[in-house]
Structures are given as structure tokens and as C-alpha cells.
Coordinates of C-alpha atoms and ligand atoms in Angstrom, one line a residue:
X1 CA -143.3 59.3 113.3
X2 CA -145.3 59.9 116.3
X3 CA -149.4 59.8 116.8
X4 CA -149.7 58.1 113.7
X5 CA -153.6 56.9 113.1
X6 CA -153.5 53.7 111.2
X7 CA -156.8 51.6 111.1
X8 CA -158.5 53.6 114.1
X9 CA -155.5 53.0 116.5
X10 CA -152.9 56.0 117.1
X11 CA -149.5 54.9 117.8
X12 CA -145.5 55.6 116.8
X13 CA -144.5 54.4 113.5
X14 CA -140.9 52.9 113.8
X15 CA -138.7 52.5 110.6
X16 CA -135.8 50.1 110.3
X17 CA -134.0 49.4 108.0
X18 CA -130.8 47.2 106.8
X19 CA -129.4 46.3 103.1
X20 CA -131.1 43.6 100.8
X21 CA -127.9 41.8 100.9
X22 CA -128.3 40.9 104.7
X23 CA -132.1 39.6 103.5
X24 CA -130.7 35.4 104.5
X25 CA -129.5 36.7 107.8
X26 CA -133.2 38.3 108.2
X27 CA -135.0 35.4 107.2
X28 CA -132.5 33.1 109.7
X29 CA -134.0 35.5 112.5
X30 CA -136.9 35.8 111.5
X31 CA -137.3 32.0 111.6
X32 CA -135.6 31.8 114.9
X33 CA -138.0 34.4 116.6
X34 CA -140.8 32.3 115.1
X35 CA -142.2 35.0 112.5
X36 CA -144.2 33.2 110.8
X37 CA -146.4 32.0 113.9
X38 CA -147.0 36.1 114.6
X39 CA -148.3 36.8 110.8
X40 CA -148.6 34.9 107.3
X41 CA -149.0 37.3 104.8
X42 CA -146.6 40.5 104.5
X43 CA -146.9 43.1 102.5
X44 CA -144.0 44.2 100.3
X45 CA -143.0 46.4 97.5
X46 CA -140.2 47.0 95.6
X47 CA -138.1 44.7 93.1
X48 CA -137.4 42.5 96.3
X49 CA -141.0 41.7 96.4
X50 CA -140.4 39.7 93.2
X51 CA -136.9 38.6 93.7
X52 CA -137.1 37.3 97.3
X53 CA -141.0 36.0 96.9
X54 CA -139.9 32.4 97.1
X55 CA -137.1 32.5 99.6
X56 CA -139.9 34.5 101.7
X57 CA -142.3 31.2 100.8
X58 CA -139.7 28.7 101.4
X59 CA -137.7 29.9 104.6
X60 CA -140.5 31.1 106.7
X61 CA -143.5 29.9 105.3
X62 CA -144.4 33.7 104.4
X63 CA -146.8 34.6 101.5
X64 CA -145.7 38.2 100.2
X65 CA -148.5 40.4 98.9
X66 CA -147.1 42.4 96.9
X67 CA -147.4 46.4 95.7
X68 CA -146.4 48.3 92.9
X69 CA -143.5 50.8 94.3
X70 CA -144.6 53.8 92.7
X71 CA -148.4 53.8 93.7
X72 CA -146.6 52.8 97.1
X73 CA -144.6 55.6 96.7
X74 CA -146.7 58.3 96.0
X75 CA -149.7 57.4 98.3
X76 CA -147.1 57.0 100.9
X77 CA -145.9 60.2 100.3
X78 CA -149.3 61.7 100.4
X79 CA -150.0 59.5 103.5
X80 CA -146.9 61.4 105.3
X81 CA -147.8 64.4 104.3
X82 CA -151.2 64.8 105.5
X83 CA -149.5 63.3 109.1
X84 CA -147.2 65.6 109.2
X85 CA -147.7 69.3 108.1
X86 CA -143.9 70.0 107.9
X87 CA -143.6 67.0 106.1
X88 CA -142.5 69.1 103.2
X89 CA -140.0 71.9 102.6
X90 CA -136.8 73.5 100.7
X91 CA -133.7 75.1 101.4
X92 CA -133.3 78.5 101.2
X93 CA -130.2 80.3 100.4
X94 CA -128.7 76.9 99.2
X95 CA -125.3 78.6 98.1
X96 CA -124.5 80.5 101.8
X97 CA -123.8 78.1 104.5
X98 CA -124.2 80.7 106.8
X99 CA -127.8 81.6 105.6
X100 CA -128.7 78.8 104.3
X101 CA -131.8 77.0 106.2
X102 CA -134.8 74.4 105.4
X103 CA -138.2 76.5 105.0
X104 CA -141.7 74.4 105.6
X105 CA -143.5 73.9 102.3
X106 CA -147.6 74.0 101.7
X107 CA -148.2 71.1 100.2
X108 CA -151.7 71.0 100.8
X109 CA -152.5 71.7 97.2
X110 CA -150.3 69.4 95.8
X111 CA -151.3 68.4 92.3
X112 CA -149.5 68.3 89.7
X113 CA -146.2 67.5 91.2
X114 CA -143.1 65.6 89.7
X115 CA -141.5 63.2 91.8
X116 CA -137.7 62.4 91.1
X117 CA -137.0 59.0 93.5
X118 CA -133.2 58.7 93.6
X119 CA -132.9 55.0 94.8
X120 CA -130.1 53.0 92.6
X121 CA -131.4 54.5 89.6
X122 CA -133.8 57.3 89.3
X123 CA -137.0 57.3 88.2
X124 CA -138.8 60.5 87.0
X125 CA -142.8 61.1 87.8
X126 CA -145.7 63.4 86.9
X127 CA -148.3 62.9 89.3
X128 CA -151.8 65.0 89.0
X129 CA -154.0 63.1 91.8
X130 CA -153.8 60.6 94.4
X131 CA -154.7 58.3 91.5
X132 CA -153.1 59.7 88.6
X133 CA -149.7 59.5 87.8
X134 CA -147.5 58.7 85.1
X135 CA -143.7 58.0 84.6
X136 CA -142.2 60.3 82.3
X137 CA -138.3 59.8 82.5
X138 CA -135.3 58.1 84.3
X139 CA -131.4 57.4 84.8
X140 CA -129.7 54.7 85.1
X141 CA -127.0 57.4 86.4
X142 CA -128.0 57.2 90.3
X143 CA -127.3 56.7 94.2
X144 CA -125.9 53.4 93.2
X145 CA -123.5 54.9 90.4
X146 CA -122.6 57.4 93.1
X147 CA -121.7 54.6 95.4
X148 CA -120.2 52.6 92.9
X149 CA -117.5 54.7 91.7
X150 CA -116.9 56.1 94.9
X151 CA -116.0 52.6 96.0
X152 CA -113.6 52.6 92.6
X153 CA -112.1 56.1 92.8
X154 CA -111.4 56.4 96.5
X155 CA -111.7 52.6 97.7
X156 CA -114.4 53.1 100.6
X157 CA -116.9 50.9 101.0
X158 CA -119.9 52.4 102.7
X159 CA -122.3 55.1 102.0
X160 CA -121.4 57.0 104.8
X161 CA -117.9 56.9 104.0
X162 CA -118.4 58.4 100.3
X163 CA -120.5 61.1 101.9
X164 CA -117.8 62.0 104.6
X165 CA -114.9 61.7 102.0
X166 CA -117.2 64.0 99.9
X167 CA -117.5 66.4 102.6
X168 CA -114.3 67.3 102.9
X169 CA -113.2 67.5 99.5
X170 CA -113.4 70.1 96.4
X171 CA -114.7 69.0 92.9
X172 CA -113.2 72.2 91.4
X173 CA -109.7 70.5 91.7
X174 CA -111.4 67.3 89.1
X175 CA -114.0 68.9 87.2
X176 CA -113.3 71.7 84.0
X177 CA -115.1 75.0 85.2
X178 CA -116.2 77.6 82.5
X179 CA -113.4 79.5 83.8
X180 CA -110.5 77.1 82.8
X181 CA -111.4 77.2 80.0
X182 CA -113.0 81.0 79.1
X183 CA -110.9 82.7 81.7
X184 CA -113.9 83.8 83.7
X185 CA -117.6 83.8 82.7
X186 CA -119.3 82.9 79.3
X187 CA -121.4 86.0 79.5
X188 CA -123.1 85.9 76.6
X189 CA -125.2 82.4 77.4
X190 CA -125.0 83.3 81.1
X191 CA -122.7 80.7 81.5
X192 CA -120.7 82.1 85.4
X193 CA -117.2 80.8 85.8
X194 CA -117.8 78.7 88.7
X195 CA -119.9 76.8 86.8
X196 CA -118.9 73.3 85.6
X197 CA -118.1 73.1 82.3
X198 CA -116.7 69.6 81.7
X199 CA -117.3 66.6 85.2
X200 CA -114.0 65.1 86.0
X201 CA -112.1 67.3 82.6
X202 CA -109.3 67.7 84.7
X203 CA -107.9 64.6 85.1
X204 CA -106.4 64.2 81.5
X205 CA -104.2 65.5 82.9
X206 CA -100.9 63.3 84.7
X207 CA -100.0 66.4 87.0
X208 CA -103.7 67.2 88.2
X209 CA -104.4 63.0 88.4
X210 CA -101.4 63.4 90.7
X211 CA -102.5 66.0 92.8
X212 CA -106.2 65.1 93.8
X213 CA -107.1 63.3 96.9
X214 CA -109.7 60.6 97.9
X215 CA -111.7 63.4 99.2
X216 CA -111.7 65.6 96.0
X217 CA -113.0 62.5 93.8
X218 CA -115.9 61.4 96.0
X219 CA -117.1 65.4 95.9
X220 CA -116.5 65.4 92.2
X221 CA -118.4 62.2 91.8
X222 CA -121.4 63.4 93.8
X223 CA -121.1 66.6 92.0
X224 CA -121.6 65.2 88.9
X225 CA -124.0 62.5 89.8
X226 CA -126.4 65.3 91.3
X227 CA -126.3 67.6 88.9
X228 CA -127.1 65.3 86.1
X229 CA -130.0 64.2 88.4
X230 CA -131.3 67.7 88.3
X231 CA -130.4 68.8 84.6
X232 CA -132.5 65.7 84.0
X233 CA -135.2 66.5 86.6
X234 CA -135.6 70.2 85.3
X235 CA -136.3 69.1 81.4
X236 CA -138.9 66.6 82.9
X237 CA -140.7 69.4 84.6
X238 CA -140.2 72.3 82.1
X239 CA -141.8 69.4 79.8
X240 CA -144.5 68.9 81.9
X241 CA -145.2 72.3 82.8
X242 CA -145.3 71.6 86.5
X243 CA -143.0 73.7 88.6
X244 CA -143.0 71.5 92.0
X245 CA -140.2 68.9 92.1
X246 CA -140.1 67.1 94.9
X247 CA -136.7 64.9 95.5
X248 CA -136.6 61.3 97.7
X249 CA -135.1 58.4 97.7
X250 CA -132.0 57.1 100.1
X251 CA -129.4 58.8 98.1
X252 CA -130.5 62.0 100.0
X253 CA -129.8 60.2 103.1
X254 CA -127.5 61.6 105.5
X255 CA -126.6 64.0 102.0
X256 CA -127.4 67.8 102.6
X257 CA -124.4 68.0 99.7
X258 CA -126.7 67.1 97.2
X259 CA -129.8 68.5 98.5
X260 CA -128.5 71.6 98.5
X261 CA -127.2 71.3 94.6
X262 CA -130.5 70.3 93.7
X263 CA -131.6 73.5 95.5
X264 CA -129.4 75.7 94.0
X265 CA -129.8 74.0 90.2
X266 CA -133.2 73.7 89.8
X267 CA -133.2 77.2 90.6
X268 CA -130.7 79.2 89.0
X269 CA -130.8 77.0 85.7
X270 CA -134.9 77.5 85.9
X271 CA -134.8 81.2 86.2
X272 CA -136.6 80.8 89.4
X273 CA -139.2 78.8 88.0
X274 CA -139.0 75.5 89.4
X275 CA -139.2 74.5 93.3
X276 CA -137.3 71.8 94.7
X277 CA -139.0 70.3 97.6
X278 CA -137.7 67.6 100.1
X279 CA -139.7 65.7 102.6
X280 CA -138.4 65.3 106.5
X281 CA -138.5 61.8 105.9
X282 CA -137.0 60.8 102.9
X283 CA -136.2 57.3 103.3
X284 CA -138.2 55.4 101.1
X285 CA -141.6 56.0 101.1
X286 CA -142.8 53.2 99.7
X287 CA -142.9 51.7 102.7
X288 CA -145.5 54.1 104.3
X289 CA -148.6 53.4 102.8
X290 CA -148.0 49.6 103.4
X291 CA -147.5 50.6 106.9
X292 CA -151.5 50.9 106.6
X293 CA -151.7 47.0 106.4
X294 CA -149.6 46.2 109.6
X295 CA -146.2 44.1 108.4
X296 CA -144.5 45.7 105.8
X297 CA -141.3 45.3 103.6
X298 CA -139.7 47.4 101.1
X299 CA -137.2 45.1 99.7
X300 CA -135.3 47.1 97.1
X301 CA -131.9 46.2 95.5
X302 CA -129.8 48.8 98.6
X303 CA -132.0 48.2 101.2
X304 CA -134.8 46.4 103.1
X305 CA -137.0 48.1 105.4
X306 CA -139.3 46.8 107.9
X307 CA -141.9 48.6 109.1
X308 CA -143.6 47.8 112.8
X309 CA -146.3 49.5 114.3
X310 CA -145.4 49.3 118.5
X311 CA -147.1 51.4 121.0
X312 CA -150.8 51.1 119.8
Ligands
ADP401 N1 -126.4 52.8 104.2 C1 -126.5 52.8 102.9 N2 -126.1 51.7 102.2 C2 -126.2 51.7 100.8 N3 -126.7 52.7 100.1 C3 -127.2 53.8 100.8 C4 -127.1 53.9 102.2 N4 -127.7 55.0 102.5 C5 -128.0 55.7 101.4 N5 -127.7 54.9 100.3 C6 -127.9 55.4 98.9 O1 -129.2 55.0 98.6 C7 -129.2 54.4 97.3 C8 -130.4 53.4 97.3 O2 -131.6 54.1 97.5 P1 -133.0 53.5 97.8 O3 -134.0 54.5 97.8 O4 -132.9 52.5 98.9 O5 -133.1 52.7 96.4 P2 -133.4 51.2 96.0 O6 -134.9 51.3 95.8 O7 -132.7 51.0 94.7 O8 -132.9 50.4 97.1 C9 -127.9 53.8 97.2 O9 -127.5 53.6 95.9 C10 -127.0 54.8 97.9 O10 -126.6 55.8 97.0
PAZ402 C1 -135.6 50.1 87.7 C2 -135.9 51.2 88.7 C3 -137.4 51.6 88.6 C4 -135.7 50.5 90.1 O1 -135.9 51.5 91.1 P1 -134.8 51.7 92.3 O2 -134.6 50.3 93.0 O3 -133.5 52.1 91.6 O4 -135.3 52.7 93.2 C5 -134.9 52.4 88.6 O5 -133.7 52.0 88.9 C6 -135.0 53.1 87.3 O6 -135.9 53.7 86.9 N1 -133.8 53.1 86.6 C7 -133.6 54.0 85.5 C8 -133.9 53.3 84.2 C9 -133.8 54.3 83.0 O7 -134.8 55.0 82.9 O8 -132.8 54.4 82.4

């Protein structure tokens, strides 16, 4: 992010970021390039924070003040926002891939708002001020189920993989649609034929189990992954009576596939009601507020992310 203002000095916020599971690799470097000598205290958030507090203490000599990741979360949302005025927008025509385009969002009235943060599980919540927010629901059906049974289903082993495989496949060959099994639409509840009726009902069957490819499975599994994710983000908002959704996390990383679902589902199955709202840069917020403090980590279970502020 560029002319950034943090503390009175404008700079470039750079992000990087690499997987928790490279965190004893980091801390080798980290004590190579003498670390601990630049800064003593870093701020972190995430479950990380807790989990890797005494490696942090014990490797480099690093005390880790630590941050609850949602308040991290949505002030660093806020934080983005108000730095970025096209932080904030949806896709419209979600369906068409022709038409289909991302639209800037006003978010300058923001409250109330529910946040659905799609990490390795989701969490579900209702904010209605900068300091006022609660958590209303969650899933343990997330980015990391997505991942996981990708690896099962189609043997990949990266994220990017199970998107790409996803990509090029069709879930209509794995899931049940209303139409196999009404013969078109169920009229009278609405119900179209294209919708799915059953995720994965297809393969009971030895001759369509057969006949799918690697591709078809990872599009079914992201299919059905997103779309629970939204069935469950909808009730949380037609519960709350809020109408703006807004959708981050890393599993919308390098994933216009299931931004576009959530587009499409939270609209059609709302009636028209209910917004879903992306930010430009969805990778983890958490880590932007703590930005504000210089040295930051988010260390969640996927990923870590470091946060540097060069160019001031
Ligand atoms: N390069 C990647 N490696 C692993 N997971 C990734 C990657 N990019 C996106 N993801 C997705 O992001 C999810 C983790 O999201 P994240 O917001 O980092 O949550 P967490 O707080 O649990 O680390 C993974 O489960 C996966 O679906
Ligand atoms: C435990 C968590 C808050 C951790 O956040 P994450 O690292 O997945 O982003 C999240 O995974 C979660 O809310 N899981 C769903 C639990 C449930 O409501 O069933």
C-alpha cells in the first residue's frame, strides 16, 4: 500500500508473507540477520501469538506482545479502508463472465456490518462501531477443509494447485442438481434447476466415480465449501438484521471462483437483500492495524505474515 501515514511518517507498507510451518526456518534467519539487536518486542496476533510465544522468547530473545485477532482484524480493516477509498467493493454481474466486473463500494458509513473471515475455519461477526463488535457464528467447514480434501480427492498439495485444478473443472459432473432429480426446476419453492441440490450426490454412483476428473472434484469441493460459507453467512446477517457482508480471509486469495459464488448467493438466495463486499486487500487484516506499532506478525495456523514499514 502506497503513502501510508503511520505515526506522522508516510511511507509504502510492504506485506510478506510465508506458512506457519516455515516459522523455525524464520526464526533461524531471523537469528542469523541479528533480529533481535534491531527490535525486542514484536507485536503479533493470531493463535501463533500464543503457540510460538516461547520459541519467539527462546530462539531470538524476542518478547511478543500480543493482540486479540479480531479487534486486530476489524480496526485493521477500518485502518485500510480509510487509506484507501477503493478499499471496498463487489462484483457485479457475478453469473456473466463477460459482464461480470468489481464495482467500488462506499464504505464510509460502515456500521453495522458483518464480517465473515475465511481463514482455516470461519468465524462470523457483527460489528456496529470501531469498538463494538460481537461474534455471532462460525464453521469449522473452511479454507483449510477446502485445502484438505482437495489434497485427498485430487492429490495436490498447494493452494494454488486446488485453485487451478478448480478452475478448469465442473462440479455439475459431482454434485446432485435440482434437475437430476426434479427434471428441471422446483418451481414452486423457487428452487432453478442449476441449482445444487445435493454436494458431491453423484458419486454413489461406480459409473459417475469413474468418469470425473481431478479437476471436477477440486470445483465441486470449492463449490460446496463456498456455498456453505455463504448459506451460513446469510442466516447470520438476516439474524442480525444487517445487510452488508463483507468477506476476507486468505481463502479468497488468488480465488475469484468463490468470490463470485458468494456474490451471486448472497444475492439471489437474499432476494436482493444482502451485499457482499470484498476488500482489494484481503489478506489478512489482522496484520494492519499492528502495522501501526512498527514490527508486526500475524502468526496464524496457514500463514505468517511480516509486516515492514521501508521507505519512510
Ligand atoms: N499459499 C497458501 N497456502 C496455504 N493456504 C492458503 C494459501 N493461500 C490461501 N490459502 C487459504 O487460506 C486459508 C488460511 O487463511 P488465513 O486467513 O491465513 O487463516 P488462518 O488465520 O487460519 O491462517 C487456508 O486454509 C487456505 O484455504
Ligand atoms: C478458531 C478460529 C477463530 C481460528 O481462526 P482462523 O485461524 O481459522 O482464522 C476459527 O478457525 C473458527 O472460528 N473456527 C470455527 C469454530 C466454530 O465456530 O465451529
Amino acid at each position: 500500500m502506497e503513502d501510508v501515514i503511520v505515526c506522522g511518517k508516510k511511507g509504502i507498507l510492504h506485506f510478506i508473507r510465508f506458512p506457519t510451518a516455515e516459522m523455525s526456518n524464520f526464526l533461524d534467519l531471523a537469528k542469523k540477520k541479528g533480529m533481535a539487536k534491531l527490535v525486542t518486542t514484536v507485536c503479533a496476533t493470531g493463535g501463533g501469538a500464543f503457540k510460538f510465544e516461547d520459541a519467539f522468547r527462546q530462539e531470538v530473545n524476542m518478547r511478543l506482545e500480543k493482540y486479540d485477532e479480531f479487534d486486530s482484524l476489524i480496526r485493521g480493516m477500518l485502518f485500510v479502508e480509510a487509506n484507501n477509498p477503493q478499499e471496498v467493493y463487489y462484483w457485479a454481474d457475478p453469473t456473466d463472465e463477460e459482464k461480470c466486473h468489481k464495482v467500488t463500494y462506499d464504505f464510509s458509513q460502515p456500521y453495522p456490518f458483518i464480517v465473515v473471515n475465511i481463514g482455516s475455519g470461519v468465524s462470523i461477526l457483527a460489528v456496529y462501531g470501531p469498538n463494538n463488535y460481537k461474534r455471532i457464528s462460525g464453521t469449522s467447514l473452511g479454507g483449510g477443509t477446502f485445502l484438505g480434501l482437495c489434497c485427498l480427492l485430487t492429490r495436490c498439495s498447494t493452494f494454488e494447485e486446488a485453485i487451478e485444478l478448480a478452475a478448469g473443472g465442473d462440479n455439475k459432473k459431482v454434485d446432485k442438481l435440482i434437475r437430476d432429480i426434479y427434471g428441471g426446476s422446483y418451481e414452486r419453492f423457487g428452487l432453478t434447476g442449476e441449482l445444487v441440490a445435493a454436494s458431491f450426490g453423484q458419486m454413489i454412483s461406480k459409473e459417475k466415480r469413474d468418469s470425473v476428473s481431478k479437476e471436477d472434484l477440486a470445483r465441486a469441493t470449492l463449490v460446496t465449501i463456498t456455498n456453505n460459507i455463504g448459506s451460513i453467512a446469510r442466516m447470520s446477517a438476516l439474524n442480525e438484521k444487517i445487510s452488508k457482508v463483507v468477506f476476507v480471509g486468505n481463502f479468497l486469495r488468488v480465488n475469484e471462483i468463490s468470490m463470485k459464488l458468494l456474490a451471486y448467493a448472497m444475492d439471489y438466495w437474499s432476494g436482493g437483500t444482502l451485499k457482499a463486499l470484498f476488500l482489494e486487500h484481503e489478506v489478512d487484516s489482522s496484520l494492519y492495524v499492528l502495522v501501526l506499532f512498527g514490527l508486526t506478525l500475524t502468526l496464524d495456523p496457514f500463514y505468517a505474515a511480516l509486516a515492514v514499514i521501508l521507505k519512510i
